[in-house]
């Protein structure tokens, strides 16, 4: 069996396993929004207490992120991110989101250094794009409408991080099928990140991916980029580590 086939089978097996463990998740209010479940709990049924994800503001304002019951609201202003307290290497991320404004722009960065330069305010890593469907209509250039696939979960390396796209649109990977919903409707992303490979499920179907990411361990970052967006049910399952060299790990923030 070829290496790529083995990797695909591993990802499918991990997704199938987690589908039987929905009872492992719960949410807590406050900055510890969402929950992480250790791989020990998944594979060994450990009774170890679950750890929560702590989100830390990087370069946004105190009022950029607020909780309304179980919904995390991002105002979109200023442009910037907040990051997870810990780094993650191999994991499955579940996140639900909806845009409120036409043409809204946001995303989640994985394997990020969470250290944005001043000129861009956004960090490196692999971005999992979250755009409102009208973005393409509101961002025409010289009368040309961008490809509609742009708003259905594109994946791409940023800040010097390189990736190989499954379905190339230049250096980016666009989804094979358009599945995102418009403003006011909840979208569900399941993001499987294993050994430099990412597979993205949009609203219940795997439609996009990248491989050979040059950065394979880092922080999660939620993006504020000009428009209000809501998040809920942010959940992460950590998976066993792989073979990752020091050069493939984002610097630890102290």
PDB file of C-alpha atoms in Angstrom:
ATOM      1  CA  UNK A   1       0.000   0.000   0.000  1.00  0.00           C
ATOM      2  CA  UNK A   2       1.387   3.437  -0.919  1.00  0.00           C
ATOM      3  CA  UNK A   3       2.168   6.040   1.765  1.00  0.00           C
ATOM      4  CA  UNK A   4      -0.616   8.381   0.575  1.00  0.00           C
ATOM      5  CA  UNK A   5      -3.152   5.551   0.758  1.00  0.00           C
ATOM      6  CA  UNK A   6      -2.065   4.702   4.311  1.00  0.00           C
ATOM      7  CA  UNK A   7      -2.396   8.343   5.335  1.00  0.00           C
ATOM      8  CA  UNK A   8      -5.883   8.588   3.821  1.00  0.00           C
ATOM      9  CA  UNK A   9      -6.974   5.435   5.674  1.00  0.00           C
ATOM     10  CA  UNK A  10      -5.621   6.862   8.938  1.00  0.00           C
ATOM     11  CA  UNK A  11      -7.606  10.073   8.515  1.00  0.00           C
ATOM     12  CA  UNK A  12     -10.800   8.180   7.656  1.00  0.00           C
ATOM     13  CA  UNK A  13     -10.326   5.931  10.693  1.00  0.00           C
ATOM     14  CA  UNK A  14      -9.801   8.896  13.016  1.00  0.00           C
ATOM     15  CA  UNK A  15     -12.929  10.649  11.749  1.00  0.00           C
ATOM     16  CA  UNK A  16     -14.999   7.476  12.137  1.00  0.00           C
ATOM     17  CA  UNK A  17     -13.700   7.020  15.669  1.00  0.00           C
ATOM     18  CA  UNK A  18     -14.620  10.510  16.773  1.00  0.00           C
ATOM     19  CA  UNK A  19     -18.110  10.181  15.323  1.00  0.00           C
ATOM     20  CA  UNK A  20     -18.853   7.638  18.050  1.00  0.00           C
ATOM     21  CA  UNK A  21     -17.593   9.910  20.832  1.00  0.00           C
ATOM     22  CA  UNK A  22     -19.907  12.919  20.698  1.00  0.00           C
ATOM     23  CA  UNK A  23     -20.594  12.433  24.414  1.00  0.00           C
ATOM     24  CA  UNK A  24     -17.000  13.470  25.106  1.00  0.00           C
ATOM     25  CA  UNK A  25     -17.706  17.110  24.274  1.00  0.00           C
ATOM     26  CA  UNK A  26     -19.244  19.904  26.282  1.00  0.00           C
ATOM     27  CA  UNK A  27     -18.893  23.655  26.487  1.00  0.00           C
ATOM     28  CA  UNK A  28     -18.010  26.035  29.260  1.00  0.00           C
ATOM     29  CA  UNK A  29     -18.624  29.792  29.305  1.00  0.00           C
ATOM     30  CA  UNK A  30     -15.932  32.409  29.694  1.00  0.00           C
ATOM     31  CA  UNK A  31     -12.551  32.662  28.023  1.00  0.00           C
ATOM     32  CA  UNK A  32     -12.198  28.884  28.231  1.00  0.00           C
ATOM     33  CA  UNK A  33     -14.559  28.605  25.262  1.00  0.00           C
ATOM     34  CA  UNK A  34     -14.843  25.050  24.028  1.00  0.00           C
ATOM     35  CA  UNK A  35     -13.119  21.908  25.196  1.00  0.00           C
ATOM     36  CA  UNK A  36     -10.227  19.710  24.235  1.00  0.00           C
ATOM     37  CA  UNK A  37     -10.317  15.968  24.710  1.00  0.00           C
ATOM     38  CA  UNK A  38      -6.964  14.238  25.113  1.00  0.00           C
ATOM     39  CA  UNK A  39      -6.020  11.346  22.881  1.00  0.00           C
ATOM     40  CA  UNK A  40      -5.739   9.208  26.020  1.00  0.00           C
ATOM     41  CA  UNK A  41      -9.444   9.656  26.648  1.00  0.00           C
ATOM     42  CA  UNK A  42     -10.294   8.721  23.075  1.00  0.00           C
ATOM     43  CA  UNK A  43      -8.018   5.693  22.760  1.00  0.00           C
ATOM     44  CA  UNK A  44      -7.766   4.471  26.356  1.00  0.00           C
ATOM     45  CA  UNK A  45     -11.050   5.657  27.873  1.00  0.00           C
ATOM     46  CA  UNK A  46      -9.078   7.505  30.553  1.00  0.00           C
ATOM     47  CA  UNK A  47     -11.030   9.198  33.319  1.00  0.00           C
ATOM     48  CA  UNK A  48      -8.549  12.066  33.331  1.00  0.00           C
ATOM     49  CA  UNK A  49     -10.325  15.413  33.623  1.00  0.00           C
ATOM     50  CA  UNK A  50     -10.819  17.123  30.271  1.00  0.00           C
ATOM     51  CA  UNK A  51      -8.787  20.259  29.628  1.00  0.00           C
ATOM     52  CA  UNK A  52     -10.349  23.430  28.294  1.00  0.00           C
ATOM     53  CA  UNK A  53      -8.962  25.641  25.533  1.00  0.00           C
ATOM     54  CA  UNK A  54      -7.914  29.045  26.858  1.00  0.00           C
ATOM     55  CA  UNK A  55      -8.051  31.825  24.258  1.00  0.00           C
ATOM     56  CA  UNK A  56      -5.608  34.701  24.581  1.00  0.00           C
ATOM     57  CA  UNK A  57      -5.993  38.056  22.846  1.00  0.00           C
ATOM     58  CA  UNK A  58      -3.045  38.817  20.566  1.00  0.00           C
ATOM     59  CA  UNK A  59      -3.657  42.170  18.867  1.00  0.00           C
ATOM     60  CA  UNK A  60      -7.380  42.972  19.019  1.00  0.00           C
ATOM     61  CA  UNK A  61      -9.335  45.222  21.406  1.00  0.00           C
ATOM     62  CA  UNK A  62     -10.920  44.111  24.704  1.00  0.00           C
ATOM     63  CA  UNK A  63     -14.373  44.407  23.139  1.00  0.00           C
ATOM     64  CA  UNK A  64     -13.567  42.530  19.929  1.00  0.00           C
ATOM     65  CA  UNK A  65     -14.577  39.160  21.419  1.00  0.00           C
ATOM     66  CA  UNK A  66     -17.652  38.682  23.616  1.00  0.00           C
ATOM     67  CA  UNK A  67     -19.772  35.758  24.784  1.00  0.00           C
ATOM     68  CA  UNK A  68     -23.530  35.791  24.376  1.00  0.00           C
ATOM     69  CA  UNK A  69     -24.691  32.683  26.204  1.00  0.00           C
ATOM     70  CA  UNK A  70     -22.961  29.890  24.255  1.00  0.00           C
ATOM     71  CA  UNK A  71     -22.031  31.992  21.201  1.00  0.00           C
ATOM     72  CA  UNK A  72     -18.661  33.690  20.757  1.00  0.00           C
ATOM     73  CA  UNK A  73     -19.173  36.983  18.914  1.00  0.00           C
ATOM     74  CA  UNK A  74     -16.368  38.701  17.025  1.00  0.00           C
ATOM     75  CA  UNK A  75     -17.014  42.327  16.058  1.00  0.00           C
ATOM     76  CA  UNK A  76     -14.439  42.138  13.252  1.00  0.00           C
ATOM     77  CA  UNK A  77     -12.683  45.294  14.443  1.00  0.00           C
ATOM     78  CA  UNK A  78      -9.804  45.798  14.530  1.00  0.00           C
ATOM     79  CA  UNK A  79      -8.199  43.267  12.228  1.00  0.00           C
ATOM     80  CA  UNK A  80      -6.262  40.749  14.288  1.00  0.00           C
ATOM     81  CA  UNK A  81      -6.498  37.420  16.102  1.00  0.00           C
ATOM     82  CA  UNK A  82      -6.766  35.686  19.402  1.00  0.00           C
ATOM     83  CA  UNK A  83      -4.864  32.443  19.926  1.00  0.00           C
ATOM     84  CA  UNK A  84      -5.071  29.219  21.867  1.00  0.00           C
ATOM     85  CA  UNK A  85      -2.931  29.074  24.994  1.00  0.00           C
ATOM     86  CA  UNK A  86      -1.309  25.822  23.838  1.00  0.00           C
ATOM     87  CA  UNK A  87       0.152  24.562  20.590  1.00  0.00           C
ATOM     88  CA  UNK A  88      -1.354  21.601  18.745  1.00  0.00           C
ATOM     89  CA  UNK A  89       0.213  19.165  16.310  1.00  0.00           C
ATOM     90  CA  UNK A  90      -2.193  16.413  15.248  1.00  0.00           C
ATOM     91  CA  UNK A  91      -5.842  17.002  16.022  1.00  0.00           C
ATOM     92  CA  UNK A  92      -9.435  17.228  14.826  1.00  0.00           C
ATOM     93  CA  UNK A  93     -11.081  20.642  15.128  1.00  0.00           C
ATOM     94  CA  UNK A  94     -14.857  21.108  15.033  1.00  0.00           C
ATOM     95  CA  UNK A  95     -16.084  24.688  14.680  1.00  0.00           C
ATOM     96  CA  UNK A  96     -19.425  26.225  13.715  1.00  0.00           C
ATOM     97  CA  UNK A  97     -19.684  29.776  12.367  1.00  0.00           C
ATOM     98  CA  UNK A  98     -22.019  32.227  10.669  1.00  0.00           C
ATOM     99  CA  UNK A  99     -21.485  35.629   9.130  1.00  0.00           C
ATOM    100  CA  UNK A 100     -23.842  38.488   9.951  1.00  0.00           C
ATOM    101  CA  UNK A 101     -22.859  40.984   7.249  1.00  0.00           C
ATOM    102  CA  UNK A 102     -22.794  40.624   3.435  1.00  0.00           C
ATOM    103  CA  UNK A 103     -19.308  39.771   2.224  1.00  0.00           C
ATOM    104  CA  UNK A 104     -17.945  39.069   5.721  1.00  0.00           C
ATOM    105  CA  UNK A 105     -14.371  37.813   6.005  1.00  0.00           C
ATOM    106  CA  UNK A 106     -12.823  35.619   8.698  1.00  0.00           C
ATOM    107  CA  UNK A 107     -11.118  32.283   9.234  1.00  0.00           C
ATOM    108  CA  UNK A 108      -9.194  30.062  11.576  1.00  0.00           C
ATOM    109  CA  UNK A 109      -5.417  29.587  11.402  1.00  0.00           C
ATOM    110  CA  UNK A 110      -3.901  26.230  12.329  1.00  0.00           C
ATOM    111  CA  UNK A 111      -0.233  25.449  13.035  1.00  0.00           C
ATOM    112  CA  UNK A 112       0.299  29.191  13.501  1.00  0.00           C
ATOM    113  CA  UNK A 113       3.055  31.174  15.188  1.00  0.00           C
ATOM    114  CA  UNK A 114       0.330  33.554  16.499  1.00  0.00           C
ATOM    115  CA  UNK A 115       2.775  36.462  16.106  1.00  0.00           C
ATOM    116  CA  UNK A 116       1.402  38.832  13.446  1.00  0.00           C
ATOM    117  CA  UNK A 117       3.699  41.440  11.926  1.00  0.00           C
ATOM    118  CA  UNK A 118       2.475  45.020  12.263  1.00  0.00           C
ATOM    119  CA  UNK A 119       2.020  45.522   8.528  1.00  0.00           C
ATOM    120  CA  UNK A 120      -0.499  42.669   8.119  1.00  0.00           C
ATOM    121  CA  UNK A 121      -1.850  42.078  11.678  1.00  0.00           C
ATOM    122  CA  UNK A 122      -2.385  38.417  10.757  1.00  0.00           C
ATOM    123  CA  UNK A 123      -0.066  35.504  11.677  1.00  0.00           C
ATOM    124  CA  UNK A 124       1.480  32.696   9.700  1.00  0.00           C
ATOM    125  CA  UNK A 125       0.105  29.164   9.503  1.00  0.00           C
ATOM    126  CA  UNK A 126      -2.476  27.469   7.315  1.00  0.00           C
ATOM    127  CA  UNK A 127      -5.675  29.479   6.971  1.00  0.00           C
ATOM    128  CA  UNK A 128      -9.039  27.773   6.766  1.00  0.00           C
ATOM    129  CA  UNK A 129     -11.048  30.486   5.046  1.00  0.00           C
ATOM    130  CA  UNK A 130     -14.502  31.586   6.223  1.00  0.00           C
ATOM    131  CA  UNK A 131     -16.110  34.017   3.778  1.00  0.00           C
ATOM    132  CA  UNK A 132     -19.727  35.110   3.347  1.00  0.00           C
ATOM    133  CA  UNK A 133     -21.104  34.173  -0.074  1.00  0.00           C
ATOM    134  CA  UNK A 134     -21.494  37.793  -1.266  1.00  0.00           C
ATOM    135  CA  UNK A 135     -17.757  38.370  -0.841  1.00  0.00           C
ATOM    136  CA  UNK A 136     -17.123  37.546  -4.494  1.00  0.00           C
ATOM    137  CA  UNK A 137     -19.787  40.022  -5.665  1.00  0.00           C
ATOM    138  CA  UNK A 138     -18.502  42.811  -3.426  1.00  0.00           C
ATOM    139  CA  UNK A 139     -14.839  42.323  -4.353  1.00  0.00           C
ATOM    140  CA  UNK A 140     -14.819  42.482  -8.142  1.00  0.00           C
ATOM    141  CA  UNK A 141     -11.633  43.756  -9.726  1.00  0.00           C
ATOM    142  CA  UNK A 142     -11.810  45.486 -13.088  1.00  0.00           C
ATOM    143  CA  UNK A 143     -15.307  44.087 -13.452  1.00  0.00           C
ATOM    144  CA  UNK A 144     -14.150  40.503 -12.931  1.00  0.00           C
ATOM    145  CA  UNK A 145     -15.865  38.427 -10.223  1.00  0.00           C
ATOM    146  CA  UNK A 146     -13.495  36.175  -8.220  1.00  0.00           C
ATOM    147  CA  UNK A 147     -14.094  32.402  -8.491  1.00  0.00           C
ATOM    148  CA  UNK A 148     -17.108  31.343  -6.426  1.00  0.00           C
ATOM    149  CA  UNK A 149     -15.051  28.481  -4.953  1.00  0.00           C
ATOM    150  CA  UNK A 150     -13.071  31.160  -3.109  1.00  0.00           C
ATOM    151  CA  UNK A 151     -15.876  31.416  -0.534  1.00  0.00           C
ATOM    152  CA  UNK A 152     -16.397  27.708   0.113  1.00  0.00           C
ATOM    153  CA  UNK A 153     -13.535  26.880   2.445  1.00  0.00           C
ATOM    154  CA  UNK A 154     -10.264  27.584   0.676  1.00  0.00           C
ATOM    155  CA  UNK A 155      -7.072  26.363   2.354  1.00  0.00           C
ATOM    156  CA  UNK A 156      -3.689  28.032   1.963  1.00  0.00           C
ATOM    157  CA  UNK A 157      -0.404  28.673   3.688  1.00  0.00           C
ATOM    158  CA  UNK A 158       0.330  32.229   4.806  1.00  0.00           C
ATOM    159  CA  UNK A 159       3.296  34.103   6.227  1.00  0.00           C
ATOM    160  CA  UNK A 160       5.875  31.882   4.578  1.00  0.00           C
ATOM    161  CA  UNK A 161       4.181  28.562   5.363  1.00  0.00           C
ATOM    162  CA  UNK A 162       4.053  26.434   2.199  1.00  0.00           C
ATOM    163  CA  UNK A 163       1.485  23.767   1.336  1.00  0.00           C
ATOM    164  CA  UNK A 164       0.613  21.532  -1.609  1.00  0.00           C
ATOM    165  CA  UNK A 165      -3.066  21.960  -2.605  1.00  0.00           C
ATOM    166  CA  UNK A 166      -5.366  19.019  -3.330  1.00  0.00           C
ATOM    167  CA  UNK A 167      -7.390  21.107  -5.805  1.00  0.00           C
ATOM    168  CA  UNK A 168      -5.104  23.956  -6.898  1.00  0.00           C
ATOM    169  CA  UNK A 169      -6.180  27.517  -7.498  1.00  0.00           C
ATOM    170  CA  UNK A 170      -2.662  28.822  -7.787  1.00  0.00           C
ATOM    171  CA  UNK A 171      -0.995  27.993  -4.470  1.00  0.00           C
ATOM    172  CA  UNK A 172      -4.388  27.731  -2.736  1.00  0.00           C
ATOM    173  CA  UNK A 173      -6.678  24.741  -2.563  1.00  0.00           C
ATOM    174  CA  UNK A 174     -10.335  25.341  -3.379  1.00  0.00           C
ATOM    175  CA  UNK A 175     -13.168  23.009  -2.441  1.00  0.00           C
ATOM    176  CA  UNK A 176     -14.302  20.440  -5.003  1.00  0.00           C
ATOM    177  CA  UNK A 177     -17.923  21.253  -4.141  1.00  0.00           C
ATOM    178  CA  UNK A 178     -19.605  24.521  -3.055  1.00  0.00           C
ATOM    179  CA  UNK A 179     -21.243  23.824   0.310  1.00  0.00           C
ATOM    180  CA  UNK A 180     -21.096  26.978   2.484  1.00  0.00           C
ATOM    181  CA  UNK A 181     -24.292  28.783   3.504  1.00  0.00           C
ATOM    182  CA  UNK A 182     -24.856  32.532   3.418  1.00  0.00           C
ATOM    183  CA  UNK A 183     -25.119  35.118   6.186  1.00  0.00           C
ATOM    184  CA  UNK A 184     -27.393  34.309   9.086  1.00  0.00           C
ATOM    185  CA  UNK A 185     -26.971  30.544   8.604  1.00  0.00           C
ATOM    186  CA  UNK A 186     -24.661  28.303  10.603  1.00  0.00           C
ATOM    187  CA  UNK A 187     -21.830  26.514   8.819  1.00  0.00           C
ATOM    188  CA  UNK A 188     -19.956  23.526  10.224  1.00  0.00           C
ATOM    189  CA  UNK A 189     -16.275  22.868   9.598  1.00  0.00           C
ATOM    190  CA  UNK A 190     -14.517  19.671  10.696  1.00  0.00           C
ATOM    191  CA  UNK A 191     -10.782  20.112  10.177  1.00  0.00           C
ATOM    192  CA  UNK A 192      -8.552  17.020  10.396  1.00  0.00           C
ATOM    193  CA  UNK A 193      -4.874  17.957  10.806  1.00  0.00           C
ATOM    194  CA  UNK A 194      -2.394  15.064  10.764  1.00  0.00           C
ATOM    195  CA  UNK A 195       1.343  15.145   9.989  1.00  0.00           C
ATOM    196  CA  UNK A 196       1.253  18.171   7.676  1.00  0.00           C
ATOM    197  CA  UNK A 197      -1.979  17.068   5.979  1.00  0.00           C
ATOM    198  CA  UNK A 198      -5.312  18.880   6.381  1.00  0.00           C
ATOM    199  CA  UNK A 199      -8.696  17.583   5.261  1.00  0.00           C
ATOM    200  CA  UNK A 200     -11.692  19.934   5.512  1.00  0.00           C
ATOM    201  CA  UNK A 201     -15.318  18.875   5.797  1.00  0.00           C
ATOM    202  CA  UNK A 202     -17.827  21.638   4.992  1.00  0.00           C
ATOM    203  CA  UNK A 203     -21.332  21.044   6.331  1.00  0.00           C
ATOM    204  CA  UNK A 204     -20.915  17.304   6.578  1.00  0.00           C
ATOM    205  CA  UNK A 205     -18.787  16.425   3.555  1.00  0.00           C
ATOM    206  CA  UNK A 206     -15.024  16.368   2.962  1.00  0.00           C
ATOM    207  CA  UNK A 207     -14.382  18.649  -0.001  1.00  0.00           C
ATOM    208  CA  UNK A 208     -10.909  20.158   0.404  1.00  0.00           C
ATOM    209  CA  UNK A 209      -7.382  19.470   1.577  1.00  0.00           C
ATOM    210  CA  UNK A 210      -3.700  20.318   1.523  1.00  0.00           C
ATOM    211  CA  UNK A 211      -0.583  18.307   2.268  1.00  0.00           C
ATOM    212  CA  UNK A 212       3.131  18.730   2.981  1.00  0.00           C
ATOM    213  CA  UNK A 213       2.708  21.813   5.129  1.00  0.00           C
ATOM    214  CA  UNK A 214       6.108  23.196   6.054  1.00  0.00           C
ATOM    215  CA  UNK A 215       4.774  24.003   9.550  1.00  0.00           C
ATOM    216  CA  UNK A 216       3.109  21.101  11.395  1.00  0.00           C
ATOM    217  CA  UNK A 217       2.699  22.272  14.977  1.00  0.00           C
ATOM    218  CA  UNK A 218       1.549  25.610  16.349  1.00  0.00           C
ATOM    219  CA  UNK A 219      -1.303  27.621  17.788  1.00  0.00           C
ATOM    220  CA  UNK A 220      -4.920  27.951  16.715  1.00  0.00           C
ATOM    221  CA  UNK A 221      -5.971  31.513  15.897  1.00  0.00           C
ATOM    222  CA  UNK A 222      -9.461  32.920  15.378  1.00  0.00           C
ATOM    223  CA  UNK A 223      -9.510  35.824  12.944  1.00  0.00           C
ATOM    224  CA  UNK A 224     -11.132  39.232  13.216  1.00  0.00           C
ATOM    225  CA  UNK A 225     -11.156  40.805   9.748  1.00  0.00           C
ATOM    226  CA  UNK A 226     -13.596  43.668   9.416  1.00  0.00           C
ATOM    227  CA  UNK A 227     -17.040  42.086   9.810  1.00  0.00           C
ATOM    228  CA  UNK A 228     -19.072  40.573  12.630  1.00  0.00           C
ATOM    229  CA  UNK A 229     -18.970  36.783  12.792  1.00  0.00           C
ATOM    230  CA  UNK A 230     -20.365  34.319  15.353  1.00  0.00           C
ATOM    231  CA  UNK A 231     -18.767  31.060  16.515  1.00  0.00           C
ATOM    232  CA  UNK A 232     -20.098  28.172  18.585  1.00  0.00           C
ATOM    233  CA  UNK A 233     -19.301  24.568  19.502  1.00  0.00           C
ATOM    234  CA  UNK A 234     -15.525  24.965  19.186  1.00  0.00           C
ATOM    235  CA  UNK A 235     -14.159  21.517  20.018  1.00  0.00           C
ATOM    236  CA  UNK A 236     -10.813  19.837  19.549  1.00  0.00           C
ATOM    237  CA  UNK A 237      -9.560  16.290  19.925  1.00  0.00           C
ATOM    238  CA  UNK A 238      -5.814  15.905  20.242  1.00  0.00           C
ATOM    239  CA  UNK A 239      -4.307  12.940  18.383  1.00  0.00           C
ATOM    240  CA  UNK A 240      -0.964  11.152  18.847  1.00  0.00           C
ATOM    241  CA  UNK A 241       2.146  13.044  17.785  1.00  0.00           C
ATOM    242  CA  UNK A 242       3.941  12.307  14.542  1.00  0.00           C
ATOM    243  CA  UNK A 243       7.453  12.884  13.237  1.00  0.00           C
ATOM    244  CA  UNK A 244       7.892  16.642  13.378  1.00  0.00           C
ATOM    245  CA  UNK A 245      11.288  18.332  13.252  1.00  0.00           C
ATOM    246  CA  UNK A 246      12.071  21.474  15.286  1.00  0.00           C
ATOM    247  CA  UNK A 247      12.026  23.482  12.051  1.00  0.00           C
ATOM    248  CA  UNK A 248       8.404  22.464  11.509  1.00  0.00           C
ATOM    249  CA  UNK A 249       7.225  23.787  14.887  1.00  0.00           C
ATOM    250  CA  UNK A 250       6.148  27.384  15.478  1.00  0.00           C
ATOM    251  CA  UNK A 251       8.145  29.211  18.173  1.00  0.00           C
ATOM    252  CA  UNK A 252       6.654  28.891  21.645  1.00  0.00           C
ATOM    253  CA  UNK A 253       5.287  32.161  23.036  1.00  0.00           C
ATOM    254  CA  UNK A 254       6.467  32.722  26.595  1.00  0.00           C
TER     255      UNK A 254
END
